[in-house]
Tab-separated table of C-alpha atoms and ligand atoms in Angstrom:
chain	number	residue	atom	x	y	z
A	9	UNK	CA	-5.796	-13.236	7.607
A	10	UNK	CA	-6.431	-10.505	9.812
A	11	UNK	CA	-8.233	-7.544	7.574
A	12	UNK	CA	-5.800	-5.267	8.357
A	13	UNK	CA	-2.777	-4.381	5.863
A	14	UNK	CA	0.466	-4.160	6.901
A	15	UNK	CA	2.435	-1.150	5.023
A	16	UNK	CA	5.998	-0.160	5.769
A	17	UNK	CA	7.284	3.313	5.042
A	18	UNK	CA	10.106	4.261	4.352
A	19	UNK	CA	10.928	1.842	1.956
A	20	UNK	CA	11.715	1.344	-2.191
A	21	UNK	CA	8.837	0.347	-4.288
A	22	UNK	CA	10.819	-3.256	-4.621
A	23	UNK	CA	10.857	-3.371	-0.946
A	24	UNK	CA	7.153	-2.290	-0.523
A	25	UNK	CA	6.337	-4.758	-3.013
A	26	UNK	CA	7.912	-7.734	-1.375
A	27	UNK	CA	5.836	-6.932	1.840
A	28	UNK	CA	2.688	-6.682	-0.215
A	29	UNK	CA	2.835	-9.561	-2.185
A	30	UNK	CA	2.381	-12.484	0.318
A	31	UNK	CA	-0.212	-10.378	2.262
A	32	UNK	CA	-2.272	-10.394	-1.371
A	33	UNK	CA	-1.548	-14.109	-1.728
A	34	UNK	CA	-3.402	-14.867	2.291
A	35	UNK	CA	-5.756	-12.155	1.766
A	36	UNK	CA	-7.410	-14.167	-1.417
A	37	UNK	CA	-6.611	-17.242	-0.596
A	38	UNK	CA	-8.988	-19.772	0.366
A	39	UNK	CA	-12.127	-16.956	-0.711
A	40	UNK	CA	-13.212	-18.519	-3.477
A	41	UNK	CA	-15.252	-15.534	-4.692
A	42	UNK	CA	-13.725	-13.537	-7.235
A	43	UNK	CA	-15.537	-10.287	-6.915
A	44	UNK	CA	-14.561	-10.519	-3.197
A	45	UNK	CA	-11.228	-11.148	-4.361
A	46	UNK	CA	-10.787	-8.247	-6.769
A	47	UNK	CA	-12.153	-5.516	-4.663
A	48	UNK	CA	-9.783	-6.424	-2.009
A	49	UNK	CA	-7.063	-6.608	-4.224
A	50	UNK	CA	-7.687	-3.270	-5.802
A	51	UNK	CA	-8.094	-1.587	-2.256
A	52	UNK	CA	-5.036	-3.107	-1.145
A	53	UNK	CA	-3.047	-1.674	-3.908
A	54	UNK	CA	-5.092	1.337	-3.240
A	55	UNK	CA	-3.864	1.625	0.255
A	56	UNK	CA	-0.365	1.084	-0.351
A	57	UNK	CA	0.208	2.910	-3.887
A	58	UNK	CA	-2.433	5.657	-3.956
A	59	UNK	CA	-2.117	6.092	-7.245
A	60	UNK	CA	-5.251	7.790	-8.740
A	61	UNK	CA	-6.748	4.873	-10.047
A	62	UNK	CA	-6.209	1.342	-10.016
A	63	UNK	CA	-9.328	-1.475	-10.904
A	64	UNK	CA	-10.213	-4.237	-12.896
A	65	UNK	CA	-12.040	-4.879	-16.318
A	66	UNK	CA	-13.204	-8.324	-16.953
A	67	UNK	CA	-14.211	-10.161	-20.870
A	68	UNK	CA	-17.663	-10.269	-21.037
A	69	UNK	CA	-18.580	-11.276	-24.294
A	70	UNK	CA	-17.091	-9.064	-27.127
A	71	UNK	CA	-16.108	-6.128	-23.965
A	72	UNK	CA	-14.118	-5.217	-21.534
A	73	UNK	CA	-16.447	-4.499	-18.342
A	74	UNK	CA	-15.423	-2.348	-15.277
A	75	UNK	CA	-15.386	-4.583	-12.187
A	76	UNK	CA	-13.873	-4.110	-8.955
A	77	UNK	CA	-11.908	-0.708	-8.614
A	78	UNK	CA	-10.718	1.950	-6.453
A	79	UNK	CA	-11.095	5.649	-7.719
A	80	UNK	CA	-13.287	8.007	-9.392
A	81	UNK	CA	-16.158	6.895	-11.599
A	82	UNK	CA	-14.679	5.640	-14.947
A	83	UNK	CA	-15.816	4.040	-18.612
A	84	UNK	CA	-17.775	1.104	-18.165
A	85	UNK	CA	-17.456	-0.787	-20.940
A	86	UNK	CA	-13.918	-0.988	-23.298
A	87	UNK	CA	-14.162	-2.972	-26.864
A	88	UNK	CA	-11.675	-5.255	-27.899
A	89	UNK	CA	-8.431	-3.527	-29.111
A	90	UNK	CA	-9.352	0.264	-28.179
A	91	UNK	CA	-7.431	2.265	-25.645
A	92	UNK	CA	-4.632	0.395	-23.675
A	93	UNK	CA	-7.172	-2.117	-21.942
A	94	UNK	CA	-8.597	-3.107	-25.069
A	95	UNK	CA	-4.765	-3.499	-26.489
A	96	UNK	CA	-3.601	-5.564	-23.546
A	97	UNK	CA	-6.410	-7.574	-23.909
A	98	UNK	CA	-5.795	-7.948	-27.921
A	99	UNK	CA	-1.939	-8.243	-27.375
A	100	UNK	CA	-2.405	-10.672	-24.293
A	101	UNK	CA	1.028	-8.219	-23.381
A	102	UNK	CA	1.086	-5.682	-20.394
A	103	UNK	CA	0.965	-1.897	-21.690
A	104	UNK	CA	3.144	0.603	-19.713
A	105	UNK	CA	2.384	3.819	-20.685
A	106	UNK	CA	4.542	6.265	-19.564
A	107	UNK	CA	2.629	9.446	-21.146
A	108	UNK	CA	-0.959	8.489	-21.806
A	109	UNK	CA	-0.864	11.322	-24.985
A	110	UNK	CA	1.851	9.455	-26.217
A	111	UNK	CA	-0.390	6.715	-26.858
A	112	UNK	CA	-3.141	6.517	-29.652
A	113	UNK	CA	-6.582	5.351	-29.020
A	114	UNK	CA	-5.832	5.997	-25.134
A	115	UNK	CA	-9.643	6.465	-23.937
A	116	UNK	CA	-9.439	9.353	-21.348
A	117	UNK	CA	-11.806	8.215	-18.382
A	118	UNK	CA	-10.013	11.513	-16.128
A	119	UNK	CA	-7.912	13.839	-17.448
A	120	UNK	CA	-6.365	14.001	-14.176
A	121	UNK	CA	-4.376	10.229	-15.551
A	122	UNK	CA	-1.341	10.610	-17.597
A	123	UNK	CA	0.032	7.726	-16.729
A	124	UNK	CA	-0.973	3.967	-17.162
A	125	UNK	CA	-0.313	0.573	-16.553
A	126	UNK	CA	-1.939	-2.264	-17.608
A	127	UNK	CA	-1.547	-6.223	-17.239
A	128	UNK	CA	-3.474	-9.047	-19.009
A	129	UNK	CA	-4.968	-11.652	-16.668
A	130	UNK	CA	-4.984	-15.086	-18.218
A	131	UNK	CA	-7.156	-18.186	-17.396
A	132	UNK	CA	-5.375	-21.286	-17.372
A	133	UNK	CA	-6.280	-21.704	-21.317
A	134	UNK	CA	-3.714	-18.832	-21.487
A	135	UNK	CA	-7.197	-17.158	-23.210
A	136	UNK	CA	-7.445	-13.221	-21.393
A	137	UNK	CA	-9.861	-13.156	-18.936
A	138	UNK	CA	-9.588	-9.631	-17.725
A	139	UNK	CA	-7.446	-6.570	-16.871
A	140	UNK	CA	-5.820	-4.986	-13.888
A	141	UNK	CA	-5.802	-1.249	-14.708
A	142	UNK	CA	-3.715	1.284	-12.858
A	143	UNK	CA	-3.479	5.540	-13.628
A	144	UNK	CA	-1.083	7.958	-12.170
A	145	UNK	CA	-1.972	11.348	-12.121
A	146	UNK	CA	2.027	11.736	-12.255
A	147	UNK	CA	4.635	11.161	-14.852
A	148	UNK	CA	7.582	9.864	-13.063
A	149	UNK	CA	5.601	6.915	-10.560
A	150	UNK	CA	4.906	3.702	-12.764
A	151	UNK	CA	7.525	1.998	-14.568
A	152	UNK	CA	9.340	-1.564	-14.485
A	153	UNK	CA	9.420	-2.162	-11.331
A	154	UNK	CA	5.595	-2.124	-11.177
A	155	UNK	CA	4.837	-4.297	-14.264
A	156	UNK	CA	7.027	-6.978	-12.802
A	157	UNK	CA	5.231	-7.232	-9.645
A	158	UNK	CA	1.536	-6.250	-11.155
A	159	UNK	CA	2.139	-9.089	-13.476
A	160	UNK	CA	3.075	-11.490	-10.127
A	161	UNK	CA	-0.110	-9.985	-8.823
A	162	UNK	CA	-2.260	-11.298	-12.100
A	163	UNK	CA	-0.341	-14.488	-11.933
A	164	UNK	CA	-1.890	-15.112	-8.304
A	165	UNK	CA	-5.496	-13.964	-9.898
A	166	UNK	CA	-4.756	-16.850	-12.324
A	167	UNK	CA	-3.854	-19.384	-9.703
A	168	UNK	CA	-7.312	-18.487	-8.269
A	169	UNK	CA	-9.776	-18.734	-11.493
A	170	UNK	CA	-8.621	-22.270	-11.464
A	171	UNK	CA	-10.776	-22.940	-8.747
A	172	UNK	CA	-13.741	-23.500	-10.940
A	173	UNK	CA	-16.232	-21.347	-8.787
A	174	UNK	CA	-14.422	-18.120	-9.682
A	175	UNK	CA	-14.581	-17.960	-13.022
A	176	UNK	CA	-16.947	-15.624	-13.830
A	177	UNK	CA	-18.629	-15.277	-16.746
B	9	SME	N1	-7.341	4.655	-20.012
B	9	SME	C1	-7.861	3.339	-20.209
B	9	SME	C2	-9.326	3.272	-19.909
B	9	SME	C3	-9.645	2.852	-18.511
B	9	SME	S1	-9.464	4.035	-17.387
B	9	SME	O1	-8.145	4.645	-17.432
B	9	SME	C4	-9.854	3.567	-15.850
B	9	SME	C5	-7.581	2.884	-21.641
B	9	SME	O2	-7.104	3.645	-22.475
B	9	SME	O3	-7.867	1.721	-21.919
């Protein structure tokens, strides 16, 4: 596809969503490399959302390691079960977090985020693979609405990694 997004305003999240989606699905497919993949997703998502953070962690071994992102500098490395990566990971369950204080073991990369979503990403094992990550520096943004179509979003990552040359270890 062109590399140009298309965003509407003036529309709902749901709406905004539903434009997004398919441009995602041409933008990543047929590129069978996944960093390429996941930094474009992440920007694309950054473009549209702004939210104050949004990235990727991916298993490595016994951690969660940043990858791909679009934001300020954050942790680098997340064990298994700690803070709401580490938990979505563990749970294989997405985490929305609606006040980040509200949550124990939340690991504070900005103190700017007090709000956080986060999806599992599964290989086709159904084993976790990695994370998609994303922090509002606002109460009232994420909710729903945005787990249903982050989760379509990690579905499509899914559909990719079983093209054998994208999973990365
Ligand atoms: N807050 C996350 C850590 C990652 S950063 O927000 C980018 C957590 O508790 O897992």
């Amino acid at each position: 596809m062109a590399e140009e997004l298309y965003i509407q305003a003036g529309v709902g999240k749901k709406e905004t969503y539903e434009i997004l989606l398919p441009q995602l699905a041409s933008l990543i497919t047929g590129e069978n490399d996944l960093t390429a993949n996941l930094a474009n997703i992440s920007a694309a998502l950054n473009d549209t959302f702004h939210w104050w953070w949004v990235g990727f962690y991916w298993v490595k071994k016994e951690e969660l390691v940043l990858s791909p992102f679009q934001g300020p500098i954050a942790c680098t490395r997340i064990k298994f079960g700690r803070g709401v990566c580490g938990t979505a990971w563990k749970e294989g369950k997405s985490q929305l977090v609606p006040d980040v204080n509200a949550f124990p073991g939340h690991i504070a990369c900005s103190s700017s985020s007090v709000a956080e979503i986060v999806i599992p990403i599964f290989d086709r094992e159904k084993n976790v693979v990695g994370v998609l990550d994303v922090d509002s520096e606002r109460f009232d943004v994420l909710d729903e609405t945005d787990v249903y179509y982050l989760e379509l979003v990690c579905k499509m990552i899914t559909n990719i990694l079983n093209q054998e040359s994208q999973i990365k270890k």
